[in-house]
Coordinates of C-alpha atoms in Angstrom, one line a residue:
Chain W
M1 CA 20.7 8.5 -12.1
L2 CA 19.1 6.7 -9.2
S3 CA 21.4 4.5 -7.0
V4 CA 20.1 2.3 -4.3
D5 CA 22.1 0.3 -1.7
V6 CA 20.1 -0.6 1.4
Q7 CA 20.3 -3.2 4.1
Q8 CA 18.2 -4.2 7.1
D9 CA 17.6 -7.4 9.1
G10 CA 13.9 -6.9 9.7
P11 CA 10.9 -6.7 9.7
V12 CA 11.4 -7.1 6.0
P13 CA 15.0 -8.2 5.5
L14 CA 16.8 -6.2 2.7
A15 CA 20.2 -6.5 1.1
A16 CA 19.5 -4.8 -2.2
R17 CA 21.7 -2.8 -4.5
F18 CA 20.9 -1.5 -8.0
D19 CA 21.1 1.6 -10.2
C20 CA 18.7 3.1 -12.7
Q21 CA 20.0 5.5 -15.3
A22 CA 18.0 8.5 -16.6
G23 CA 15.8 7.2 -19.4
E24 CA 16.1 3.6 -18.2
L25 CA 13.3 1.4 -17.1
V26 CA 14.3 -1.1 -14.4
A27 CA 11.9 -3.8 -13.3
L28 CA 12.1 -5.2 -9.8
V29 CA 10.9 -8.7 -10.2
G30 CA 10.3 -11.3 -7.5
P31 CA 7.6 -13.3 -5.7
S32 CA 5.3 -11.7 -3.2
G33 CA 7.1 -11.0 0.0
S34 CA 10.4 -10.5 -1.8
G35 CA 10.7 -6.9 -0.7
K36 CA 10.0 -5.2 -4.0
S37 CA 7.4 -2.8 -2.7
T38 CA 9.5 -2.2 0.5
L39 CA 12.4 -1.2 -1.7
L40 CA 10.2 1.2 -3.6
R41 CA 8.9 2.7 -0.3
C42 CA 12.5 3.2 0.8
I43 CA 13.2 5.1 -2.4
A44 CA 10.1 7.3 -1.9
G45 CA 11.1 7.9 1.7
L46 CA 8.0 6.3 3.2
M47 CA 10.2 4.0 5.2
H48 CA 13.8 4.0 6.2
P49 CA 16.0 0.9 6.1
S50 CA 18.4 0.5 9.0
T51 CA 21.5 1.2 6.9
G52 CA 22.1 2.2 3.4
R53 CA 22.4 5.0 0.8
I54 CA 19.9 6.2 -1.7
A55 CA 20.9 9.0 -4.1
C56 CA 19.4 10.6 -7.1
D57 CA 21.6 12.7 -9.4
A58 CA 23.5 15.0 -7.0
Q59 CA 21.0 14.7 -4.1
T60 CA 21.5 12.2 -1.3
W61 CA 18.1 11.1 0.0
L62 CA 19.3 8.6 2.5
D63 CA 22.8 8.1 4.0
S64 CA 22.6 6.2 7.3
E65 CA 26.3 6.8 7.9
R66 CA 25.9 10.6 7.7
G67 CA 22.5 10.6 9.3
V68 CA 20.8 12.0 6.2
R69 CA 17.1 11.1 5.9
I70 CA 15.2 13.3 3.5
P71 CA 11.4 13.1 4.1
P72 CA 9.2 12.1 1.1
Q73 CA 7.9 15.6 0.6
R74 CA 11.5 16.8 -0.3
R75 CA 12.3 13.9 -2.6
R76 CA 11.1 14.6 -6.1
V77 CA 9.6 11.2 -6.5
G78 CA 6.5 10.3 -8.6
L79 CA 5.0 7.2 -7.2
V80 CA 2.1 5.3 -8.7
F81 CA 0.6 3.1 -5.9
Q82 CA -0.6 -0.4 -6.6
H83 CA -4.2 0.5 -6.1
Y84 CA -3.5 4.1 -7.1
A85 CA -4.3 5.7 -3.8
L86 CA -6.2 8.5 -5.5
F87 CA -7.9 11.1 -3.2
P88 CA -11.5 9.8 -3.3
H89 CA -13.1 13.2 -2.4
L90 CA -11.3 15.2 -5.1
S91 CA -11.9 15.3 -8.9
A92 CA -9.3 13.8 -11.2
Q93 CA -8.0 17.3 -12.0
R94 CA -7.7 18.3 -8.4
N95 CA -6.0 15.0 -7.6
V96 CA -3.3 15.9 -10.1
A97 CA -3.2 19.6 -9.3
L98 CA -2.5 18.9 -5.6
A99 CA 0.9 17.4 -6.6
S100 CA 1.8 20.2 -9.0
G101 CA 4.3 22.8 -7.9
R102 CA 3.5 25.2 -10.8
A103 CA 1.9 28.6 -10.5
D104 CA -1.3 27.4 -12.3
P105 CA -1.7 23.9 -10.8
L106 CA -5.2 23.3 -12.3
G107 CA -4.0 24.3 -15.8
H108 CA -0.9 22.0 -15.4
A109 CA -3.2 19.1 -14.3
A110 CA -5.5 19.6 -17.3
Q111 CA -2.5 19.5 -19.6
L112 CA -1.2 16.3 -18.0
L113 CA -4.6 14.6 -18.1
A114 CA -5.0 15.6 -21.8
R115 CA -1.6 14.2 -22.5
L116 CA -2.6 10.8 -21.0
G117 CA -5.9 10.7 -23.0
L118 CA -8.2 11.9 -20.2
A119 CA -9.3 15.2 -21.7
G120 CA -12.9 16.0 -20.6
L121 CA -12.7 13.6 -17.6
G122 CA -11.0 16.0 -15.2
E123 CA -14.2 16.8 -13.2
R124 CA -14.9 13.2 -12.4
R125 CA -14.1 11.7 -9.1
P126 CA -12.0 8.5 -9.0
A127 CA -15.0 6.3 -8.3
E128 CA -16.5 7.5 -11.6
L129 CA -13.5 6.4 -13.6
S130 CA -12.6 2.9 -14.9
G131 CA -9.5 1.1 -13.6
G132 CA -7.4 2.1 -16.5
Q133 CA -8.5 5.7 -16.3
Q134 CA -7.7 5.7 -12.5
Q135 CA -4.3 4.4 -13.4
R136 CA -3.7 7.2 -15.8
V137 CA -4.8 9.8 -13.2
A138 CA -2.4 8.3 -10.8
L139 CA 0.4 8.5 -13.4
A140 CA -0.6 12.1 -14.2
R141 CA -0.4 12.9 -10.4
A142 CA 3.0 11.3 -10.2
L143 CA 4.2 13.3 -13.2
A144 CA 2.7 16.5 -11.9
R145 CA 5.4 16.6 -9.2
E146 CA 7.9 16.9 -12.1
P147 CA 9.8 14.1 -10.4
D148 CA 13.4 13.1 -10.7
V149 CA 12.4 9.4 -10.5
L150 CA 9.2 7.7 -11.5
L151 CA 8.3 4.6 -9.3
L152 CA 5.5 2.3 -10.4
D153 CA 4.3 -0.3 -7.8
E154 CA 2.5 -3.1 -9.7
P155 CA 0.6 -0.4 -11.7
F156 CA -1.2 -2.9 -13.9
S157 CA -2.4 -5.5 -11.3
A158 CA -5.8 -3.8 -10.8
V159 CA -6.5 -3.4 -14.5
D160 CA -8.2 -6.0 -16.7
Q161 CA -6.4 -7.7 -19.5
P162 CA -7.5 -5.7 -22.6
A163 CA -6.9 -2.4 -20.8
R164 CA -3.5 -3.7 -19.6
H165 CA -2.1 -4.1 -23.1
E166 CA -3.1 -0.5 -24.0
L167 CA -1.5 0.7 -20.8
Y168 CA 1.7 -1.2 -21.6
R169 CA 1.9 0.6 -24.9
E170 CA 1.4 3.9 -23.2
L171 CA 4.0 3.2 -20.6
A172 CA 6.5 2.2 -23.3
E173 CA 5.7 5.5 -25.1
L174 CA 6.1 7.5 -21.9
H175 CA 9.4 5.7 -21.3
R176 CA 10.6 6.9 -24.7
S177 CA 9.4 10.5 -24.1
V178 CA 10.8 11.2 -20.6
A179 CA 14.4 11.1 -19.6
L180 CA 13.7 9.8 -16.1
P181 CA 14.9 6.8 -14.2
I182 CA 11.7 4.6 -14.0
V183 CA 11.5 1.7 -11.5
L184 CA 8.7 -0.7 -12.1
V185 CA 7.8 -3.3 -9.4
T186 CA 6.1 -6.4 -10.8
H187 CA 5.7 -10.1 -10.2
D188 CA 4.7 -10.6 -13.8
L189 CA 7.7 -11.7 -15.9
H190 CA 6.0 -11.1 -19.2
E191 CA 5.4 -7.5 -18.1
A192 CA 9.0 -7.1 -17.1
R193 CA 10.3 -8.7 -20.3
R194 CA 8.0 -6.5 -22.4
L195 CA 8.7 -3.2 -20.7
A196 CA 12.0 -3.2 -18.9
D197 CA 15.5 -2.3 -20.2
R198 CA 16.9 -4.2 -17.2
M199 CA 15.5 -6.6 -14.6
V200 CA 16.6 -6.8 -11.0
I201 CA 15.6 -10.2 -9.5
L202 CA 14.7 -10.0 -5.8
D203 CA 14.2 -12.8 -3.4
R204 CA 13.6 -12.3 0.3
G205 CA 14.9 -8.8 0.0
V206 CA 18.2 -9.8 -1.7
T207 CA 19.1 -8.7 -5.2
L208 CA 20.0 -12.0 -6.8
Q209 CA 20.8 -10.9 -10.3
Q210 CA 20.4 -7.9 -12.6
G211 CA 20.7 -7.6 -16.4
T212 CA 18.7 -7.3 -19.5
P213 CA 15.6 -9.6 -19.6
A214 CA 17.3 -11.6 -22.4
Q215 CA 20.4 -12.1 -20.3
V216 CA 18.6 -13.0 -17.1
L217 CA 16.4 -15.5 -18.9
A218 CA 19.1 -17.1 -20.9
Q219 CA 21.8 -17.1 -18.2
P220 CA 20.2 -17.1 -14.7
R221 CA 23.0 -16.8 -12.1
N222 CA 21.7 -19.7 -10.1
A223 CA 18.9 -22.2 -9.7
R224 CA 16.8 -19.9 -7.6
V225 CA 16.9 -17.2 -10.3
A226 CA 15.9 -19.8 -12.9
E227 CA 13.0 -20.9 -10.7
L228 CA 12.0 -17.3 -10.0
V229 CA 12.0 -16.2 -13.6
G230 CA 9.9 -19.3 -14.4
I231 CA 12.3 -21.1 -16.8
Q232 CA 10.4 -24.2 -17.6
N233 CA 13.3 -26.4 -18.8
H234 CA 15.4 -26.5 -15.7
F235 CA 17.2 -29.8 -15.0
D236 CA 19.9 -31.4 -12.8
G237 CA 23.0 -33.2 -14.2
V238 CA 26.7 -33.9 -13.9
F239 CA 29.3 -31.9 -15.8
R240 CA 32.4 -33.7 -17.1
R241 CA 35.4 -32.1 -18.8
G242 CA 36.1 -33.4 -22.3
D243 CA 39.3 -34.0 -24.2
E244 CA 38.5 -31.4 -26.7
P245 CA 39.4 -27.9 -25.5
G246 CA 36.4 -25.7 -24.8
W247 CA 33.9 -28.5 -24.8
G248 CA 32.6 -30.7 -22.1
R249 CA 29.9 -33.3 -21.6
L250 CA 26.7 -33.0 -19.5
Q251 CA 24.9 -36.0 -18.2
W252 CA 21.2 -35.2 -18.2
G253 CA 19.8 -36.1 -14.8
A254 CA 20.9 -39.2 -12.9
A255 CA 23.1 -42.0 -14.2
G256 CA 21.6 -43.4 -17.4
G257 CA 20.4 -40.0 -18.6
A258 CA 21.3 -38.7 -22.1
E259 CA 24.7 -37.2 -22.6
L260 CA 24.9 -33.7 -24.2
R261 CA 27.8 -31.9 -25.8
V262 CA 28.2 -28.5 -24.0
R263 CA 30.6 -25.6 -23.9
D264 CA 33.2 -25.7 -21.2
K265 CA 33.8 -22.1 -19.9
R266 CA 36.3 -23.5 -17.3
R267 CA 34.0 -22.3 -14.6
I268 CA 32.6 -25.7 -13.4
E269 CA 34.7 -28.4 -11.9
D270 CA 35.0 -31.8 -13.5
E271 CA 32.4 -34.3 -12.2
A272 CA 30.5 -31.4 -10.6
S273 CA 26.9 -31.9 -9.7
V274 CA 25.1 -29.1 -11.6
T275 CA 21.8 -27.6 -12.4
W276 CA 21.1 -26.3 -16.0
V277 CA 18.6 -24.5 -18.1
I278 CA 17.9 -24.1 -21.8
P279 CA 15.6 -21.4 -23.2
A280 CA 12.9 -22.8 -25.5
E281 CA 14.3 -21.0 -28.6
H282 CA 17.4 -23.2 -28.4
I283 CA 15.5 -26.4 -28.6
G284 CA 14.4 -27.7 -32.1
V285 CA 11.7 -30.2 -32.7
H286 CA 12.2 -32.5 -35.7
R287 CA 10.2 -35.4 -37.2
S288 CA 13.4 -37.0 -38.5
A289 CA 16.8 -37.0 -36.9
P290 CA 18.7 -33.8 -38.0
A291 CA 22.5 -33.5 -38.4
G292 CA 24.5 -32.0 -35.5
P293 CA 25.1 -32.5 -31.8
N294 CA 22.6 -33.2 -29.0
V295 CA 19.9 -34.9 -30.9
Q296 CA 17.7 -36.9 -28.6
P297 CA 14.8 -39.2 -29.5
A298 CA 11.6 -38.2 -27.6
R299 CA 7.9 -38.8 -27.5
L300 CA 5.2 -36.2 -27.3
V301 CA 3.3 -37.3 -24.2
E302 CA 0.9 -34.4 -23.7
A303 CA -0.4 -31.3 -25.7
L304 CA -2.4 -28.8 -23.7
P305 CA -4.1 -26.3 -26.1
L306 CA -3.9 -22.7 -24.9
G307 CA -5.5 -20.9 -27.8
D308 CA -3.1 -20.3 -30.7
I309 CA -0.4 -22.2 -29.0
A310 CA -0.2 -25.4 -27.1
L311 CA 2.0 -26.4 -24.2
C312 CA 3.7 -29.7 -25.2
R313 CA 5.5 -32.1 -23.0
F314 CA 8.2 -34.3 -24.6
E315 CA 9.6 -37.3 -22.8
L316 CA 13.1 -38.3 -23.6
Q317 CA 13.8 -41.9 -24.4
A318 CA 17.1 -41.8 -22.5
G319 CA 16.5 -41.1 -18.8
G320 CA 12.8 -40.1 -19.2
A321 CA 13.4 -36.4 -18.6
V322 CA 10.5 -34.2 -19.6
V323 CA 11.0 -31.1 -21.8
Q324 CA 8.2 -28.5 -22.0
L325 CA 7.8 -26.4 -25.2
H326 CA 5.1 -24.2 -26.7
Q327 CA 4.2 -25.3 -30.2
T328 CA 1.5 -23.7 -32.5
T329 CA -1.9 -25.4 -32.3
A330 CA -1.8 -25.4 -36.1
Q331 CA 1.1 -27.9 -36.0
L332 CA -1.1 -30.2 -33.9
Q333 CA -4.1 -29.7 -36.2
R334 CA -2.0 -30.4 -39.3
G335 CA -0.8 -33.7 -37.8
E336 CA 2.9 -32.6 -37.6
L337 CA 2.7 -33.3 -33.9
V338 CA 0.7 -36.3 -32.6
V339 CA 0.4 -37.2 -29.0
G340 CA 2.3 -40.5 -28.5
G341 CA 4.3 -39.8 -31.7
E342 CA 8.1 -40.2 -31.8
L343 CA 10.2 -37.1 -32.6
F344 CA 13.7 -35.7 -32.2
L345 CA 14.7 -32.8 -30.0
Q346 CA 17.9 -31.0 -30.7
L347 CA 19.5 -28.9 -28.0
D348 CA 21.8 -26.1 -29.2
P349 CA 25.0 -26.1 -27.1
A350 CA 25.1 -22.3 -27.2
G351 CA 21.8 -22.2 -25.3
I352 CA 22.7 -24.6 -22.5
H353 CA 23.5 -22.7 -19.4
I354 CA 25.1 -24.7 -16.5
M355 CA 25.2 -23.6 -12.9
P356 CA 26.9 -25.2 -9.9
R357 CA 24.5 -26.8 -7.4
R358 CA 26.1 -25.0 -4.4
G359 CA 23.6 -24.4 -1.7
L360 CA 20.9 -26.5 -3.2
P361 CA 19.7 -29.9 -1.9
P362 CA 21.1 -33.0 -3.6
P363 CA 19.3 -34.0 -6.8
H364 CA 16.8 -36.9 -6.5
Chain T
M1 CA -41.0 25.4 30.1
D2 CA -37.8 26.2 32.1
W3 CA -36.1 28.5 29.5
P4 CA -33.0 29.3 31.6
A5 CA -32.4 25.5 31.9
A6 CA -32.8 25.1 28.1
R7 CA -30.3 27.9 27.6
V8 CA -27.8 26.2 30.1
S9 CA -28.3 22.9 28.3
L10 CA -27.7 24.3 24.8
W11 CA -24.8 26.4 25.9
L12 CA -23.2 23.5 27.7
A13 CA -23.6 21.2 24.7
A14 CA -22.2 23.8 22.3
L15 CA -19.2 24.6 24.4
T16 CA -18.5 20.9 25.1
V17 CA -18.5 20.2 21.4
L18 CA -16.3 23.2 20.5
S19 CA -13.7 22.6 23.2
L20 CA -13.6 18.9 22.8
L21 CA -13.4 18.7 19.0
P22 CA -9.7 19.9 18.5
V23 CA -8.5 17.5 21.3
A24 CA -10.6 14.7 20.0
L25 CA -9.3 15.2 16.5
W26 CA -5.8 14.9 17.6
L27 CA -6.4 12.0 19.9
A28 CA -8.5 10.1 17.4
R29 CA -6.0 10.5 14.7
W30 CA -3.2 9.4 17.0
L31 CA -5.2 6.3 18.0
A32 CA -6.0 5.5 14.4
T33 CA -2.5 5.7 13.1
S34 CA -0.1 5.1 15.9
S35 CA 1.5 1.8 16.8
A36 CA 2.7 3.1 20.2
R37 CA 2.7 0.7 23.0
A38 CA 0.6 3.0 25.2
R39 CA -2.3 3.0 22.7
P40 CA -4.4 0.1 24.2
A41 CA -4.1 1.6 27.6
V42 CA -5.2 5.0 26.3
E43 CA -8.1 3.4 24.4
A44 CA -9.3 1.5 27.5
A45 CA -9.1 4.7 29.7
L46 CA -11.1 6.5 27.0
L47 CA -13.9 4.0 27.0
L48 CA -14.2 4.0 30.8
P49 CA -16.8 6.8 30.9
L50 CA -19.1 4.6 28.7
L51 CA -19.1 1.8 31.2
L52 CA -19.0 3.5 34.6
P53 CA -22.3 4.7 36.1
P54 CA -22.4 8.5 35.8
T55 CA -22.7 8.8 39.5
V56 CA -19.4 7.1 40.0
I57 CA -17.7 9.6 37.7
G58 CA -19.6 12.4 39.5
F59 CA -18.5 11.1 42.9
Y60 CA -14.8 11.1 41.9
L61 CA -15.0 14.5 40.4
L62 CA -16.7 15.9 43.4
T63 CA -14.2 14.4 45.8
T64 CA -11.1 15.4 43.8
L65 CA -12.3 18.9 42.7
G66 CA -14.3 19.9 45.8
G67 CA -13.0 22.7 48.1
A68 CA -11.9 20.1 50.7
A69 CA -9.7 18.2 48.3
P70 CA -6.1 19.3 47.7
L71 CA -6.5 19.6 43.9
G72 CA -9.8 21.6 44.4
Q73 CA -8.1 23.8 46.9
W74 CA -5.1 24.4 44.7
L75 CA -7.3 25.2 41.7
G76 CA -9.3 27.7 43.8
E77 CA -6.3 29.4 45.4
R78 CA -3.9 29.5 42.4
L79 CA -6.3 29.9 39.4
G80 CA -9.4 31.1 41.1
L81 CA -11.3 28.2 39.6
R82 CA -14.2 26.5 41.3
L83 CA -15.1 23.3 39.5
V84 CA -17.9 22.0 41.7
F85 CA -21.4 23.6 41.7
S86 CA -20.4 25.9 38.8
F87 CA -20.9 26.0 35.1
E88 CA -17.1 25.6 34.5
G89 CA -17.2 22.5 36.6
L90 CA -20.2 21.2 34.6
L91 CA -18.3 21.9 31.4
F92 CA -15.2 20.1 32.6
A93 CA -17.3 17.0 33.7
S94 CA -19.2 17.1 30.4
W95 CA -15.9 17.3 28.5
L96 CA -14.6 14.2 30.3
I97 CA -17.6 12.0 30.0
N98 CA -18.1 12.9 26.3
L99 CA -14.5 12.0 25.3
P100 CA -15.5 8.5 24.0
F101 CA -18.6 9.9 22.2
M102 CA -16.5 12.3 20.2
V103 CA -13.3 10.2 19.8
Q104 CA -14.8 6.9 18.8
P105 CA -16.5 8.0 15.5
L106 CA -13.5 10.2 14.7
Q107 CA -11.1 7.3 15.3
R108 CA -13.1 5.0 13.1
A109 CA -13.2 7.6 10.4
F110 CA -9.4 8.2 10.5
A111 CA -8.8 4.5 10.6
A112 CA -10.9 4.0 7.4
I113 CA -8.5 6.2 5.4
P114 CA -6.1 3.8 3.6
R115 CA -2.5 4.4 4.7
S116 CA -1.6 4.6 1.0
V117 CA -3.8 7.7 0.5
R118 CA -2.0 9.5 3.3
E119 CA 1.4 8.4 1.8
A120 CA 0.3 9.5 -1.6
A121 CA -0.3 13.0 -0.2
W122 CA 3.2 13.0 1.3
V123 CA 4.8 11.8 -1.9
S124 CA 2.8 14.5 -3.8
G125 CA 4.7 17.0 -1.7
L126 CA 2.0 17.8 0.9
S127 CA 3.3 18.5 4.4
G128 CA 1.8 16.6 7.4
W129 CA -0.4 19.6 8.2
R130 CA -1.6 20.1 4.6
T131 CA -2.3 16.4 4.3
F132 CA -4.5 16.7 7.4
W133 CA -6.5 19.7 6.1
R134 CA -6.7 18.8 2.5
I135 CA -7.0 15.0 2.6
E136 CA -7.6 13.5 6.1
L137 CA -10.1 15.9 7.5
P138 CA -12.4 16.0 4.4
L139 CA -12.3 12.2 4.3
A140 CA -13.0 11.9 8.0
W141 CA -15.8 14.5 7.8
P142 CA -18.7 12.0 8.3
G143 CA -16.9 10.9 11.5
V144 CA -16.6 14.5 12.6
L145 CA -20.3 15.1 12.1
A146 CA -21.2 11.9 14.0
G147 CA -18.9 12.8 16.9
V148 CA -20.3 16.3 17.1
A149 CA -23.9 15.1 16.9
L150 CA -23.4 12.4 19.5
T151 CA -21.6 14.6 21.9
F152 CA -24.2 17.3 21.5
A153 CA -27.2 15.0 22.0
H154 CA -25.4 13.1 24.9
T155 CA -24.6 16.4 26.7
L156 CA -28.2 17.5 26.4
G157 CA -29.4 14.2 28.0
E158 CA -26.7 13.8 30.7
F159 CA -28.2 13.6 34.2
G160 CA -26.1 11.8 36.8
V161 CA -22.8 13.6 36.5
V162 CA -24.5 17.0 36.0
L163 CA -26.5 16.6 39.2
M164 CA -23.5 15.4 41.2
V165 CA -21.0 18.0 40.0
G166 CA -23.2 20.9 39.1
G167 CA -25.8 20.7 41.8
N168 CA -29.1 22.2 40.7
I169 CA -28.6 26.0 40.6
A170 CA -31.2 27.7 38.5
G171 CA -29.7 29.6 35.5
Q172 CA -26.2 28.3 36.2
T173 CA -26.1 24.5 36.4
R174 CA -29.7 23.4 36.1
T175 CA -29.9 21.7 32.7
L176 CA -33.1 20.5 30.9
S177 CA -32.7 17.0 32.1
I178 CA -32.5 18.1 35.8
A179 CA -35.4 20.5 35.3
I180 CA -37.5 17.6 34.0
Y181 CA -36.6 15.6 37.1
D182 CA -37.6 18.6 39.2
R183 CA -40.9 19.0 37.4
V184 CA -41.7 15.4 37.8
Q185 CA -40.9 15.6 41.6
A186 CA -43.3 18.6 41.7
F187 CA -46.0 16.6 39.9
D188 CA -45.9 19.1 37.0
T189 CA -46.3 16.4 34.3
A190 CA -47.2 19.0 31.6
G191 CA -44.0 21.0 32.2
A192 CA -41.9 17.8 32.2
G193 CA -43.6 16.7 29.1
Q194 CA -42.9 19.9 27.2
M195 CA -39.2 19.8 28.1
S196 CA -38.9 16.1 27.4
L197 CA -40.4 16.7 23.9
L198 CA -37.9 19.5 23.3
L199 CA -35.0 17.1 24.3
V200 CA -36.3 14.4 22.0
A201 CA -36.7 16.9 19.2
L202 CA -33.2 18.3 19.6
S203 CA -31.5 14.9 19.9
L204 CA -33.5 13.6 16.9
A205 CA -32.5 16.6 14.8
A206 CA -28.9 16.2 15.7
L207 CA -28.9 12.5 14.7
A208 CA -30.9 13.1 11.5
L209 CA -28.4 15.7 10.5
V210 CA -25.6 13.2 10.9
F211 CA -27.3 10.6 8.8
A212 CA -28.3 13.1 6.1
L213 CA -24.8 14.5 5.8
N214 CA -23.2 11.0 6.1
R215 CA -24.9 9.7 3.0
R216 CA -22.1 10.7 0.7
N217 CA -19.0 9.2 2.1
P218 CA -16.2 9.3 -0.6
L219 CA -14.4 6.4 1.0
Q220 CA -17.4 4.2 0.3
E221 CA -17.6 5.2 -3.3
R222 CA -15.4 2.5 -4.7

């Protein structure tokens, strides 16, 4: 298991803490400048934070209190750099062999290249390989070290879209086949959602939240996390305790906004100003009013086709809030959804996640 | 043709290159990778020989290393070293004025190696020393060639410092460029012409070699 707990004030501020079990893939997610790559460099030993502790299995790689600082050469880390950082003057096979500690490094390199689908390309130099092939060579080099931890720094950013999907599949397969902690740095949420067992959300060097992608997306800890993970339906409101135990009311937006029935987990004060999210899968779109709570009349104001799906904007009658949902383009073509048409949205109380507005500017 | 002068010139150029290369490699790599505060000052000092007239450098060397100067006396008494009007002195002066010619191309070559490539070597388990031999030096190779060729050609052609520090002792400190000057003074245009042609040919050959070997630069193959 890899455990990381590092702090520093500058030049890149850090206050990050997370673990990654053997066989687990953890994605470090955050905007650029959030310290994701810095954190990866700390794990690899390429930079040292002012204080902290990094350990992998029984080995301590960094312990500022005890003055332990193991250099990168003595940490068994496989690191795939963002632009691969292959040695341009060496063949693919020699790139990989250089990292191998085995008695027959060239043979080991050939095996690894074959395993990653690069058999026959070992003699080529990096410049003679495609982006996807270079990425595989970088991965083979990282694995040649027989690492205790595999670190991937935005490994898909320099690969075009079709190759990327193939590489996602291969990484998922690798993840299943090796019992290593794998840390993936990405700013692409879809990538994190698709590949990671757990996500660690980073902002300005601080770990804001960690959990499975489903957990983080459905229950962001605060408004910043909701913003960072790109939750589209993110609103302000006022929470009010109800008479019925376990249930409360949520005023959507400012006074005059719709009122929703929501779960009361006794975590939010009565009359608290809140911010809340609802994942798209908890919002139903109906042509006639369905039975049940939280049915709101709305109007489809815009439908932006994006291939098979269309991004639709629904404006609520009460309060004028706008809800964004993806609908299939087929629904638009069949006339089930018409721009300007009246519809009903139903918000499932189980999907409404309410957060206090602490630390946020007042709603407008 | 003054063959002893040609021998002194070639010998001086070869020894300057050989003795300067290890120091220049170290210095250039440090300048390319370090963020030390002293770096700009070192860089400026290093460029000085490019800007100063060679006679100025020659004058200072003569006044500090001459037998009348304390440093010159000390070197003579303690180490038995005479650095003016001797081949050793010529080599020392040549070494000093060629520093920028050797260091500059090397520094640019080391600076062109992406930091991530160096770090990838460390993460692959290569020590600093192995990283230098297996990764950095091969990648900086065009710069090494350029530095060697420039230093070689520049040493062959140096006149002012050589005349000031070395004097004009036949077979010892008289180089081709000084011999040419001598021949012209003696109205021996044919002799001066032959030696000038030889210098042109040697310098051209050195530079052509650099450009020929520089064509395949792995760092530009992306």
